[in-house]
Each structure stands twice: as structure tokens, then as C-alpha cells.
Coordinates of C-alpha atoms in Angstrom, one line a residue:
M29 CA -27.3 59.6 105.4
G30 CA -25.5 56.3 106.3
L31 CA -26.8 53.0 105.0
P32 CA -29.4 51.2 107.4
V33 CA -28.0 48.4 109.5
P34 CA -29.1 44.9 108.1
I35 CA -31.7 43.2 110.3
E36 CA -29.6 40.2 110.6
C37 CA -26.8 42.4 112.0
L38 CA -29.4 44.3 114.5
Q39 CA -30.6 40.8 115.7
E40 CA -27.2 39.5 116.3
I41 CA -26.3 42.8 118.4
F42 CA -29.5 42.4 120.5
E43 CA -28.9 38.8 121.1
H44 CA -25.5 39.9 122.6
L45 CA -27.5 42.3 125.0
Q46 CA -30.1 39.6 126.0
N47 CA -29.1 39.9 129.6
D48 CA -28.6 43.6 129.8
L49 CA -32.3 44.7 130.7
K50 CA -31.5 48.5 130.9
S51 CA -30.1 48.5 127.2
L52 CA -33.0 46.3 125.9
Y53 CA -35.7 48.7 127.2
T54 CA -33.6 51.6 125.6
I55 CA -33.7 49.9 122.3
L56 CA -37.6 49.8 122.3
F57 CA -37.7 53.6 121.9
V58 CA -35.3 54.0 119.0
N59 CA -37.6 53.2 116.2
K60 CA -40.3 50.6 115.2
L61 CA -37.7 48.3 113.5
W62 CA -35.6 48.2 116.5
C63 CA -38.6 47.7 118.8
I64 CA -40.0 44.9 116.8
N65 CA -36.6 42.9 116.9
A66 CA -35.8 43.6 120.6
I67 CA -39.2 42.6 122.0
P68 CA -39.0 39.0 121.4
I69 CA -35.5 38.9 123.2
L70 CA -36.7 40.9 126.0
Y71 CA -39.8 38.7 126.7
R72 CA -38.0 35.4 126.0
N73 CA -37.0 35.3 129.7
P74 CA -38.6 38.3 131.4
F75 CA -39.1 37.2 135.0
I76 CA -35.3 36.3 135.6
L77 CA -34.2 39.5 134.1
L78 CA -36.5 41.6 136.1
N79 CA -36.0 39.8 139.3
E80 CA -32.2 40.1 139.1
T81 CA -32.7 43.7 139.2
L82 CA -35.1 43.3 142.2
F83 CA -32.6 41.2 144.2
T84 CA -30.5 44.3 144.9
T85 CA -33.4 45.6 147.2
H86 CA -33.8 43.1 150.1
N87 CA -37.0 44.6 151.4
H88 CA -40.1 43.4 149.5
K89 CA -42.1 46.5 150.3
D90 CA -39.1 48.8 149.2
A91 CA -38.7 46.7 146.2
F92 CA -42.2 47.3 145.1
E93 CA -42.1 50.9 145.7
I94 CA -39.1 51.1 143.5
Y95 CA -39.9 48.5 141.0
G96 CA -43.6 48.0 141.2
D97 CA -44.7 49.7 138.1
K98 CA -42.5 47.4 136.0
I99 CA -43.9 44.3 137.9
L100 CA -47.3 45.2 137.3
L101 CA -46.7 46.0 133.6
L102 CA -45.0 42.7 133.1
L103 CA -47.8 40.8 134.7
E104 CA -50.5 42.8 133.0
N105 CA -49.1 41.7 129.7
Y106 CA -50.0 38.1 130.6
L107 CA -53.2 38.7 132.5
K108 CA -54.9 39.8 129.2
Y109 CA -54.7 36.2 128.1
L110 CA -57.2 35.1 130.9
T111 CA -60.4 34.0 129.6
Q112 CA -63.6 35.8 130.4
E113 CA -64.7 33.0 132.9
Q114 CA -61.3 33.0 134.6
K115 CA -61.5 37.0 135.0
L116 CA -65.0 36.5 136.6
E117 CA -63.4 34.0 139.1
W118 CA -60.7 36.5 139.9
E119 CA -63.2 39.3 140.4
E120 CA -65.4 37.2 142.8
K121 CA -62.2 36.8 145.0
G122 CA -62.0 40.5 145.0
I123 CA -59.0 40.8 142.7
K124 CA -59.5 43.8 140.5
L125 CA -57.8 43.2 137.0
P126 CA -56.6 46.1 134.8
E127 CA -59.1 47.1 132.1
I128 CA -58.0 46.4 128.7
I129 CA -58.3 49.7 126.7
E130 CA -56.7 48.5 123.4
P131 CA -55.3 45.2 122.3
S132 CA -51.6 44.4 122.7
L133 CA -49.2 45.3 119.9
F134 CA -47.4 41.9 120.5
D135 CA -48.2 38.4 121.3
Y136 CA -46.2 38.2 124.4
L137 CA -47.0 34.5 125.2
S138 CA -45.5 33.4 121.9
F139 CA -42.1 35.0 122.9
L140 CA -41.7 33.1 126.3
R141 CA -39.1 30.4 126.1
I142 CA -38.0 30.2 129.7
L143 CA -40.5 29.8 132.6
P144 CA -38.9 30.1 135.9
L145 CA -41.6 29.4 138.4
P146 CA -39.8 30.7 141.4
E147 CA -39.0 33.9 139.7
L148 CA -42.7 34.3 138.7
Q149 CA -43.7 33.5 142.3
H150 CA -41.3 36.2 143.5
S151 CA -43.0 38.8 141.2
I152 CA -46.4 37.8 142.6
L153 CA -45.0 38.0 146.1
L154 CA -43.8 41.6 145.6
W155 CA -47.3 42.4 144.0
S156 CA -49.0 40.8 147.0
N157 CA -47.1 43.0 149.4
K158 CA -48.8 46.0 148.0
I159 CA -52.4 44.8 147.5
I160 CA -54.2 43.0 150.3
E161 CA -56.5 41.3 147.9
V162 CA -53.6 39.8 146.0
R163 CA -52.0 38.8 149.4
N164 CA -55.2 36.9 150.4
N165 CA -55.2 35.0 147.1
R166 CA -51.5 34.5 146.5
K167 CA -51.6 30.8 146.2
F168 CA -54.7 30.9 143.7
I169 CA -53.0 33.6 141.5
E170 CA -49.7 31.6 141.3
L171 CA -51.7 28.4 140.3
E172 CA -53.7 30.5 137.8
M173 CA -50.6 32.1 136.4
N174 CA -48.7 28.8 136.1
K175 CA -51.6 27.1 134.6
L176 CA -51.8 30.0 131.9
F177 CA -48.2 29.7 131.1
L178 CA -47.9 25.9 131.0
T179 CA -51.1 25.4 128.9
K180 CA -50.9 28.5 126.5
C181 CA -47.2 28.9 125.9
K182 CA -46.4 26.3 123.4
N183 CA -42.9 27.7 122.8
I184 CA -41.5 27.1 126.3
N185 CA -38.4 24.9 126.1
T186 CA -37.1 25.4 129.6
L187 CA -38.9 25.0 132.8
M188 CA -37.4 25.9 136.2
I189 CA -39.1 24.6 139.4
D190 CA -38.2 24.2 143.1
E191 CA -39.9 22.8 146.1
S192 CA -42.0 25.9 146.5
S193 CA -43.4 25.8 143.1
E194 CA -47.3 25.4 142.8
L195 CA -48.1 23.2 139.9
P196 CA -51.8 22.9 138.7
E197 CA -53.6 19.7 137.7
L198 CA -52.2 19.0 134.2
V199 CA -54.0 17.4 131.4
N200 CA -52.3 15.2 128.8
N201 CA -51.4 17.0 125.6
S202 CA -52.1 20.3 127.2
L203 CA -48.4 21.0 127.9
P204 CA -45.6 21.6 125.5
N205 CA -42.9 18.9 125.4
F206 CA -40.1 20.6 127.3
Y207 CA -36.7 20.5 125.8
N208 CA -34.9 21.8 128.9
L209 CA -35.8 21.2 132.5
N210 CA -34.0 22.8 135.3
F211 CA -35.2 21.0 138.4
I212 CA -33.9 22.9 141.5
C213 CA -34.8 21.3 144.7
S214 CA -33.5 21.2 148.3
K215 CA -36.2 19.2 150.2
L216 CA -38.7 18.2 147.6
L217 CA -41.3 16.4 149.8
E218 CA -44.3 16.2 147.5
I219 CA -43.6 13.4 145.0
S220 CA -46.8 14.4 143.1
K221 CA -45.0 17.5 141.7
L222 CA -42.4 15.5 140.0
E223 CA -44.9 12.9 138.8
K224 CA -46.9 15.6 137.2
I225 CA -44.0 16.7 135.1
I226 CA -42.4 13.3 134.0
P227 CA -45.3 12.4 131.3
H228 CA -44.2 15.6 129.5
C229 CA -40.5 15.1 129.5
D230 CA -40.1 12.8 126.4
K231 CA -38.1 15.5 124.4
I232 CA -36.0 16.8 127.1
K233 CA -32.4 17.4 126.0
V234 CA -31.2 19.2 129.2
L235 CA -31.9 18.0 132.8
S236 CA -30.5 19.9 135.8
I237 CA -31.2 18.4 139.3
L238 CA -29.5 20.7 141.9
R239 CA -29.6 20.9 145.8
F240 CA -31.2 17.4 146.1
G241 CA -31.2 17.5 149.8
K242 CA -30.9 14.6 152.5
R243 CA -34.4 15.4 153.6
T244 CA -36.0 14.5 150.2
S245 CA -38.3 11.5 150.6
I246 CA -37.3 8.0 149.8
E247 CA -40.0 7.9 147.1
N248 CA -38.5 10.8 145.4
R249 CA -35.2 9.2 145.4
F250 CA -36.7 6.5 143.2
T251 CA -38.6 9.2 141.2
I252 CA -35.5 11.0 140.0
P253 CA -34.3 7.9 138.0
K254 CA -37.6 7.7 136.4
L255 CA -37.2 11.3 135.3
I256 CA -33.8 10.7 134.0
N257 CA -35.1 7.5 132.2
K258 CA -38.1 9.3 130.6
P259 CA -36.3 11.5 127.8
K260 CA -35.3 9.7 124.7
A261 CA -31.9 11.2 124.3
L262 CA -30.5 13.5 127.0
E263 CA -27.7 15.8 125.7
K264 CA -26.9 17.8 129.0
F265 CA -26.9 16.7 132.5
Y266 CA -26.4 18.6 135.6
W267 CA -26.3 16.8 139.1
E268 CA -25.6 17.9 142.5
S269 CA -25.4 15.0 145.0
V270 CA -25.3 14.7 148.8
K271 CA -22.8 12.7 151.0
D272 CA -23.4 8.9 151.2
Y273 CA -26.3 9.1 148.5
D274 CA -26.5 5.9 146.6
E275 CA -26.0 6.9 143.0
L276 CA -26.4 3.6 141.5
S277 CA -29.9 4.0 140.4
I278 CA -28.8 7.3 138.9
S279 CA -26.0 5.8 136.8
K280 CA -28.2 3.0 135.6
S281 CA -30.8 5.6 134.4
L282 CA -28.0 7.5 132.6
E283 CA -26.7 4.3 130.9
K284 CA -29.4 4.9 128.4
H285 CA -28.0 8.3 127.4
I286 CA -24.3 7.4 126.9
N287 CA -24.2 7.9 123.1
S288 CA -26.2 11.1 123.3
L289 CA -24.7 13.1 126.3
T290 CA -22.4 15.8 125.2
H291 CA -22.4 18.0 128.3
I292 CA -22.1 16.7 132.0
E293 CA -21.6 18.7 135.1
I294 CA -21.3 17.0 138.6
Y295 CA -21.2 19.1 141.8
T296 CA -20.2 18.4 145.4
Y297 CA -19.7 14.7 145.5
F298 CA -18.2 12.5 143.0
S299 CA -19.1 8.8 143.3
C300 CA -17.6 5.8 141.6
H301 CA -20.8 5.0 140.0
I302 CA -21.1 8.5 138.3
I303 CA -17.3 8.5 137.4
S304 CA -17.8 5.0 135.8
I305 CA -20.8 6.0 133.6
I306 CA -19.2 9.2 132.5
S307 CA -16.2 7.0 131.3
K308 CA -18.6 5.4 128.7
C309 CA -19.8 8.7 127.3
K310 CA -17.4 8.9 124.2
N311 CA -19.3 12.0 122.6
L312 CA -18.7 14.2 125.6
K313 CA -17.8 17.9 124.6
T314 CA -17.8 19.5 128.1
L315 CA -17.1 17.7 131.5
R316 CA -17.1 19.7 134.8
F317 CA -16.4 18.5 138.3
A318 CA -17.0 21.5 140.5
K319 CA -17.9 22.7 144.0
S320 CA -20.6 24.9 142.6
F321 CA -21.5 27.2 139.8
L322 CA -21.5 31.0 140.6
N323 CA -22.1 33.7 138.0
N324 CA -21.6 31.3 135.2
I325 CA -18.2 30.2 136.5
P326 CA -17.6 26.7 137.9
Q327 CA -15.9 26.9 141.4
F328 CA -12.8 25.1 142.6
I329 CA -12.9 23.1 145.9
N330 CA -10.6 24.5 148.4
D331 CA -8.6 22.8 151.3
D332 CA -10.8 24.3 154.0
D333 CA -14.3 23.6 152.4
V334 CA -16.6 21.4 154.3
G335 CA -19.1 19.0 152.8
F336 CA -17.4 18.5 149.5
D337 CA -15.3 15.7 147.9
K338 CA -11.8 17.2 147.6
F339 CA -10.2 14.3 145.9
I340 CA -11.8 12.5 142.8
D341 CA -11.0 8.9 141.8
I342 CA -10.9 8.9 137.9
T343 CA -9.5 5.3 137.7
P344 CA -12.3 4.3 135.2
F345 CA -11.0 6.9 132.6
T346 CA -7.7 4.9 132.5
Y347 CA -9.3 1.6 131.3
P348 CA -8.6 0.3 127.9
K349 CA -10.6 1.6 125.1
I350 CA -11.8 4.7 127.1
T351 CA -11.4 7.7 125.0
F352 CA -12.8 11.4 124.8
P353 CA -11.9 12.3 121.2
N354 CA -14.6 15.1 121.2
L355 CA -14.1 16.7 124.8
Q356 CA -13.4 20.4 124.3
E357 CA -13.8 21.7 127.8
L358 CA -12.7 20.0 131.1
F359 CA -13.1 21.7 134.5
F360 CA -11.5 19.7 137.3
G361 CA -12.4 21.4 140.6
G362 CA -10.9 18.9 143.0
I363 CA -7.7 16.9 143.0
P364 CA -7.2 13.6 141.3
T365 CA -6.3 10.8 143.7
N366 CA -3.6 9.8 141.1
F367 CA -2.0 12.7 139.0
Y368 CA -0.9 10.0 136.4
H369 CA -4.5 9.1 135.9
F370 CA -5.3 12.7 135.0
E371 CA -2.5 12.6 132.4
I372 CA -4.0 9.6 130.9
L373 CA -7.3 11.4 130.8
L374 CA -5.6 14.3 129.0
K375 CA -3.9 11.9 126.5
N376 CA -7.2 10.3 125.8
T377 CA -8.6 13.5 124.5
N378 CA -6.1 13.4 121.5
H379 CA -5.6 17.1 121.5
S380 CA -9.3 18.0 121.4
L381 CA -9.3 20.1 124.5
K382 CA -9.7 23.8 124.1
K383 CA -10.8 24.9 127.7
L384 CA -9.1 23.5 130.8
G385 CA -9.5 24.3 134.5
L386 CA -7.4 22.6 137.2
G387 CA -6.1 23.4 140.7
W388 CA -2.6 22.2 140.9
S389 CA 0.7 22.6 138.9
N390 CA 1.8 19.0 138.7
S391 CA 0.2 18.4 135.3
I392 CA 1.1 21.8 133.6
D393 CA 4.0 20.3 131.8
S394 CA 1.7 17.6 130.2
L395 CA -0.4 20.3 128.4
N396 CA 2.1 20.8 125.5
L397 CA 2.2 17.0 125.2
Y398 CA -1.7 16.4 125.1
C399 CA -3.4 19.7 124.8
E400 CA -1.6 21.5 122.0
N401 CA -4.9 23.3 120.7
L402 CA -5.8 24.6 124.3
N403 CA -6.8 28.3 124.0
F404 CA -8.2 28.9 127.8
L405 CA -6.6 27.8 130.9
N406 CA -7.9 28.4 134.5
L407 CA -5.2 27.8 137.1
K408 CA -5.9 27.9 140.8
L409 CA -2.6 27.5 142.5
S410 CA -1.2 27.5 146.0
F411 CA 2.1 28.8 147.1
H412 CA 3.1 25.3 147.3
D413 CA 2.8 24.9 143.5
F414 CA 5.2 27.7 142.7
D415 CA 8.2 25.4 142.5
K416 CA 6.4 23.2 139.9
F417 CA 5.3 26.3 138.1
F418 CA 8.9 27.7 137.7
Q419 CA 10.0 24.5 136.1
V420 CA 7.3 25.2 133.3
S421 CA 9.3 26.4 130.3
E422 CA 6.4 27.2 128.0
L423 CA 2.6 27.2 127.8
P424 CA 0.6 25.8 125.0
K425 CA 1.1 27.8 121.8
F426 CA -2.5 28.6 120.9
L427 CA -3.5 29.8 124.3
T428 CA -5.3 33.1 124.1
K429 CA -6.9 33.3 127.6
L430 CA -5.2 32.7 130.9
V431 CA -6.7 33.0 134.5
F432 CA -4.8 32.6 137.7
N433 CA -6.6 32.2 141.1
S434 CA -5.2 30.9 144.4
K435 CA -6.4 28.7 147.3
D436 CA -4.3 30.8 149.7
S437 CA -4.8 34.3 151.3
P438 CA -2.8 37.1 149.5
D439 CA -1.2 37.5 152.8
L440 CA 0.6 34.1 152.6
Y441 CA 2.7 35.0 149.4
Q442 CA 5.8 35.7 151.7
R443 CA 5.7 32.1 152.8
A444 CA 6.4 31.0 149.5
D445 CA 10.0 30.0 148.3
R446 CA 9.6 32.1 145.2
N447 CA 7.6 35.3 145.7
I448 CA 4.9 37.1 143.5
N449 CA 7.5 39.2 141.7
E450 CA 9.3 36.3 140.5
F451 CA 6.1 34.6 139.4
L452 CA 5.1 37.6 137.4
I453 CA 8.2 37.8 135.5
H454 CA 8.5 34.1 134.9
L455 CA 4.9 34.2 133.6
S456 CA 5.8 36.9 131.1
N457 CA 8.8 34.8 129.8
I458 CA 6.4 31.8 129.1
L459 CA 3.5 33.4 127.6
P460 CA 2.6 32.3 124.2
K461 CA 2.7 35.2 121.6
K462 CA -1.2 34.7 120.9
I463 CA -2.4 35.4 124.4
K464 CA -5.0 38.1 124.5
F465 CA -6.4 37.8 128.0
I466 CA -5.0 37.4 131.6
H467 CA -6.7 37.7 134.9
L468 CA -4.7 37.7 138.0
G469 CA -6.6 36.9 141.2
L470 CA -6.2 38.7 144.5
F471 CA -3.3 36.3 145.7
Y472 CA -1.1 38.0 143.2
K473 CA -1.7 41.5 144.2
N474 CA 1.5 42.0 146.0
Y475 CA 3.7 42.6 143.0
S476 CA 6.1 45.3 142.9
I477 CA 6.3 48.3 140.6
D478 CA 9.5 47.1 139.0
S479 CA 8.1 43.6 138.3
L480 CA 4.8 45.1 136.9
K481 CA 7.1 47.2 134.4
T482 CA 9.2 44.1 133.6
F483 CA 6.1 42.1 132.9
L484 CA 4.5 44.6 130.6
L485 CA 7.8 45.2 128.7
N486 CA 8.2 41.5 128.0
C487 CA 4.6 41.4 126.9
Q488 CA 5.5 44.3 124.7
T489 CA 8.3 42.4 123.1
N490 CA 6.8 39.0 122.9
L491 CA 3.0 39.3 122.3
E492 CA 1.2 39.8 118.9
F493 CA -1.9 41.5 120.3
P494 CA -2.8 44.0 122.9
L495 CA -3.5 42.5 126.3
E496 CA -6.6 42.6 128.2
L497 CA -5.2 42.4 131.7
I498 CA -7.4 42.3 134.9
L499 CA -4.8 43.5 137.4
P500 CA -5.3 43.2 141.2
F501 CA -3.8 45.8 143.4
D502 CA -2.9 46.2 147.1
T503 CA -5.0 49.1 148.5
C504 CA -2.0 49.9 150.7
S505 CA 0.2 50.5 147.7
I506 CA 0.6 53.9 145.8
I507 CA -2.0 53.5 143.3
E508 CA -1.2 56.7 141.3
E509 CA 2.1 55.1 140.3
R510 CA 0.5 51.8 139.2
N511 CA -2.2 53.7 137.3
H512 CA 0.6 55.8 135.5
I513 CA 2.3 52.5 134.2
V514 CA -1.1 50.9 133.1
Q515 CA -2.1 54.2 131.4
N516 CA 1.3 54.5 129.6
F517 CA 1.2 50.9 128.5
T518 CA -2.4 51.4 127.3
K519 CA -1.1 54.3 125.1
L520 CA 1.6 52.0 123.8
K521 CA -1.2 49.5 122.9
V522 CA 0.5 46.8 125.0
L523 CA -2.7 46.8 127.1
T524 CA -6.2 47.5 125.8
E525 CA -8.2 50.4 126.7
N526 CA -10.7 48.2 128.6
S527 CA -7.8 47.1 130.9
W528 CA -7.2 50.7 132.1
I529 CA -11.0 51.4 132.5
L530 CA -11.3 48.5 134.8
F531 CA -8.2 49.4 136.8
L532 CA -9.6 52.9 137.2
Y533 CA -13.0 51.7 138.2
F534 CA -11.5 49.3 140.9
C535 CA -9.3 52.1 142.4
L536 CA -12.4 54.4 142.7
N537 CA -13.5 54.4 146.5
D538 CA -16.2 56.7 145.6
C539 CA -17.9 54.1 143.6
K540 CA -18.7 52.2 146.8
N541 CA -21.4 54.8 147.4
C542 CA -22.5 54.9 143.6
S543 CA -26.3 54.9 143.5
T544 CA -26.2 53.1 140.1
C545 CA -23.9 50.1 140.6
H546 CA -23.7 50.0 144.5
G547 CA -20.1 49.2 144.1
G548 CA -21.2 45.8 142.8
L549 CA -17.8 45.1 141.1
L550 CA -15.7 46.1 144.0
N551 CA -16.0 42.9 146.1
N552 CA -12.5 42.3 147.2
E553 CA -13.4 38.8 148.3
E554 CA -14.4 37.9 144.6
D555 CA -11.7 36.0 142.9
N556 CA -13.5 34.8 139.9
P557 CA -12.4 35.6 136.4
I558 CA -14.3 38.6 134.8
E559 CA -15.9 37.0 131.8
P560 CA -14.4 38.9 129.3
F561 CA -15.2 42.6 130.3
K562 CA -19.0 42.5 130.1
E563 CA -18.6 44.6 133.3
I564 CA -17.5 47.5 130.8
I565 CA -21.1 47.6 129.8
L566 CA -22.1 47.9 133.5
I567 CA -19.5 50.6 134.1
K568 CA -20.6 52.8 131.2
H569 CA -24.1 52.7 132.6
C570 CA -22.8 53.7 136.0
S571 CA -22.6 57.4 137.3
C572 CA -18.9 56.5 138.1
W573 CA -18.2 56.5 134.5
K574 CA -19.5 60.1 133.8
N575 CA -18.1 61.4 137.1
H576 CA -14.7 59.9 137.2
I577 CA -13.6 57.7 134.3
E578 CA -14.9 59.0 130.9
C579 CA -12.9 62.3 131.1
L580 CA -9.6 60.4 131.7
V581 CA -10.4 57.9 128.9
S582 CA -11.4 60.7 126.4
N583 CA -8.0 62.3 127.0
L584 CA -5.9 59.2 126.8
Y585 CA -4.9 59.7 123.1
Q586 CA -4.9 63.4 122.9
D587 CA -1.3 63.9 123.0
Q588 CA -0.5 60.2 122.3
D589 CA 2.0 60.9 119.3
S590 CA 4.5 63.1 121.3
E591 CA 4.1 61.1 124.6
V592 CA 4.6 57.7 123.1
N593 CA 7.5 58.6 120.9
N594 CA 9.3 60.1 123.9
Y595 CA 7.9 57.5 126.5
E596 CA 10.8 56.0 128.6
I597 CA 10.8 53.7 131.6
E598 CA 13.6 53.7 134.1
M599 CA 14.1 50.5 136.1
D600 CA 15.9 50.3 139.5
D601 CA 18.8 48.7 137.7
G602 CA 19.6 52.0 136.0
F603 CA 18.7 50.9 132.5
I604 CA 16.3 53.0 130.6
Y605 CA 13.7 51.3 128.2
T606 CA 12.0 53.0 125.4

């Protein structure tokens, strides 16, 4: 019998699965020890996890038919905490509460760390679509549930609200002091909602204010600076502005936090006031200017996007004594009004940068000068950038992860002076030997079989590690031939097994009708980097894995020795490579 897994290792593994609802539920039934260690993670943020599964079903009635039991079980875990007086009030309104046959094994309220009021509202909405008494008293139930969580869950550190959130009357000292406030609003017209929250925000470390729409009242525009000013020391600030919004009051409120801020993300519009205040934040570790944030990935601003600042003036970053010695991540989703200013910004990081996202090629040559410790580079290039890219002789030597996307349609590649095949071969010649991960977006799908072979042969010669490669493909091309190449270079351990699994999955047209994943990973319009192979977990839960992929993967290494030793690749030039 093997040695038991240490509890610390179990907890680390379960933490890694915190967003994988299906796996966490499975873990509960392994044994008592696993259950005890998985429950706190599962119930740390249960409403978002559950509603993410519900969002795949657009009809509320159908969603309840499929997931209704899970919704009721989740709500029942918390309804048990209602006082006897509250239960009588519910029953007077005709709402029948479940009978408590035996006490709960766990204190579920103590596990809750993240309270997303919009997600809780969605769960109640689905419940109300099934039971008329709940439907008639939905607002009452929302207020009562919100009051229960806000007053009884002393371990909540993150509160998410929007314009539809129902906030109860709050009594001083009845709420936890929130450390994180995610405030998402598009047209918050009731100033009282914000005013209720502000007194409890002394200890806030993270403040997120998104979709702050033009229809927001003038009073609320004065209230937002009060909210920013209330915490003693903000560490992370997320702000999405609107066009022509006067951000002077916002920047003045942020002045208080310039020594404590380590993470700033600005979306949509980038005013001189905000840029100026950022230049004073010398302890920044993460700075992002982006169109939006989708699936945990900041988005570049494209030329055809409307309602966004495409150009960003970072002149304040070039002033004397402005430095960012601790900056480790920079995402620049727009275009600097002056490329030289951007190079000064890189220089002022003093080689501290480890992650960089940029949407042009002019500054790539500066990376070896000012970013020698860079290990992740996200490039979104146009075919107009190819000439500059072909002048790059080497990439930073510690680079391990590289992502290429494009602002252009894949069909435009022929308009470039240099085509995708030349790009792929040139890329293989300048890759640092420590590279482990490359994602090529859809723009790069029109490569030839020979250029793919050359790319992988150069990788075999130059790289220290097997490469995790996300490879686009043209659906009009011969997939079997490409699959043969990917499979054989996987056998040679030039590519990782995950690279081939993903390639197989993307090739499967049958998966579009899969009842498990609904072809969710097959969106050909999606050009975001897959973050790194979390999708493998999803694929292995999918019926496509059992029906199409597993048998191929299991046979991959059966006759590896004989095949690899005799494996040869013949190129069009007549040479044979072994």
C-alpha cells in the first residue's frame, strides 16, 4: 500500500482545481479527509462557480430543470442560518422553507470569502422561475439573503455589486471590513447604494470600478472619489472610464495611495490625469492599459474598434526621476503617441519586467537592451509589422512563453511583403533556447507543410525543452498531413503531448455537437492565448476525449523506439532529415 499524500500536498492540488467545479464535487466522495479539505475551497466562491455552469443554458426555465437541484441545495445550506423569527416572516409570505432534519456537517458561512451579489441574484431568479411564492417575493428574498451574508459572514473579503444589487439597511459594526470591493456598474442611479458601502471600506486593498456609464448621476461622480479616498492604503485599482469624463477628481483621490499601489489596470480611455498619477506610483508591479479583460486576458485595442482611445500619451513617464524599478508586468493595449517614450519607459524599469504585451514591432529590438529578464511576451502584430520583425536578430534569452496574435484577418497575409512561411522560419531562428510555450493566433494559420517542418526541425536543434505549441490550422488544408507531422514531433519530444491533444481536439468537427463541451473550445473567432493548457482538463472531462482522442494518445508511444529511430522527414529540396 502506498504512502498517504500529505495534507499540505492535497490542499495545494485542490487549490489548483478551485475553478473546476466538476472535479471539486468528485473529490468530495473520495474519502473523509479529501472531503474536509475540498469543502472550504468549493464554498469559498460557490455562486460564481455554479452560475458559470448555468450560463451555458440561456432559458431560465430550462436551466432550472437541468440545474435546479444544485441551486436549491446551495441555497438550502445558507437558509439554515435564518433565525426562527426570520423563518416565521418567510412562512407568513407563503415561502415554504426546507425542513432541517439534521444539523449541517460544515459551517458553510465561515467558508465564504467572495460574495457576488449579481450571481446570488441570478440563483434566486432561477429559483423563482419554478416556484410562484418565490417569484412573488423575489426582492424580499434578495434583501434577506444579502443581509444574512453581509452580517453573518465575517470572513468575506470580496464584495461584488452592480446597479441591480439590493442592499439592506446596514448598521455600523454589523459588516466585515472588506479587503476587496469589485464595484461593477453601468448606470448606477441610486447614490444611496454607494453611500451604504463607503463606511465599511477602511481596509479595502483592491477596488474595481467598471462600466461607469455616462448615465450615472452627477452625485455618484462625486461619490466615486469618496470611495477611492476612504481606504487607508489601496494596493490594486481597476478603472474603466468613459469618453470626456473629467478624471481630475479620480486622480486627486488616488494621490493618497501612490506609495501603496502595486497593481493598476485602466480600460477604454486613458486621460492625462490618470497617466500623470500613475507616473508617481514607484512601487508598481503590474500596469495594464487595455480595451477590456476577457477570460482573464487583457485585450488589445484594434484599428477598427470604436469608443476606445487607440493612442496613449505617456509623456509623464519620461519626466526626470520617474522610475518603475519594481514593475514586473506591463500590458500596453494601445499605441504610444511616441515610440521613443515607450523605450524610455522600458529603460526606467531597469530590467525588472518579466511579462510584456505590446501591439507593434518597432520596440522589439529594445527588449534585449532594457528587458533582459523578460520571460513572457505577448505580441499582436499587423502584416505592416513584418518588415520590422524580420530585422529582429534575437529575442530575450530568458523568454519561456511567447504569444502571437494579429490585428488583421488571416486572409490578408498575402498582402504582406513577407508571407507567413517566412515568418515561421524566421521565428524558429531567433527563438531563445529556454522557450517552452508558443501560441500562434489565427492570422498565422496559412503556413505550408514545409515551413512547419522547418520550424519544428529548428526547434529540435535549438531548444532545451519540449515545446507546448498551440497551432492554428486552415480548415481547407489537408489536416491528416499536419496531424502526422505534429504526432511524429511529439514522439521525438520536440512537442509536448498536450500540443498534440489540443491539435486533435481542434480538428474534430464532431466535437461541435458534443453534449459535454458544446464545442466551447472551437470558436475560430477566438484569438486569445490559451492559458497554459487549462483546457486539457476540460477536454479530458469531455466525451470527445473518450470517443476520439484517448485511443490515439494511448497508442502514441507503443512502438516509439522503432519509429523514432527510423523517423525521417523529406523536404521539397530533396534533403532527408533524421
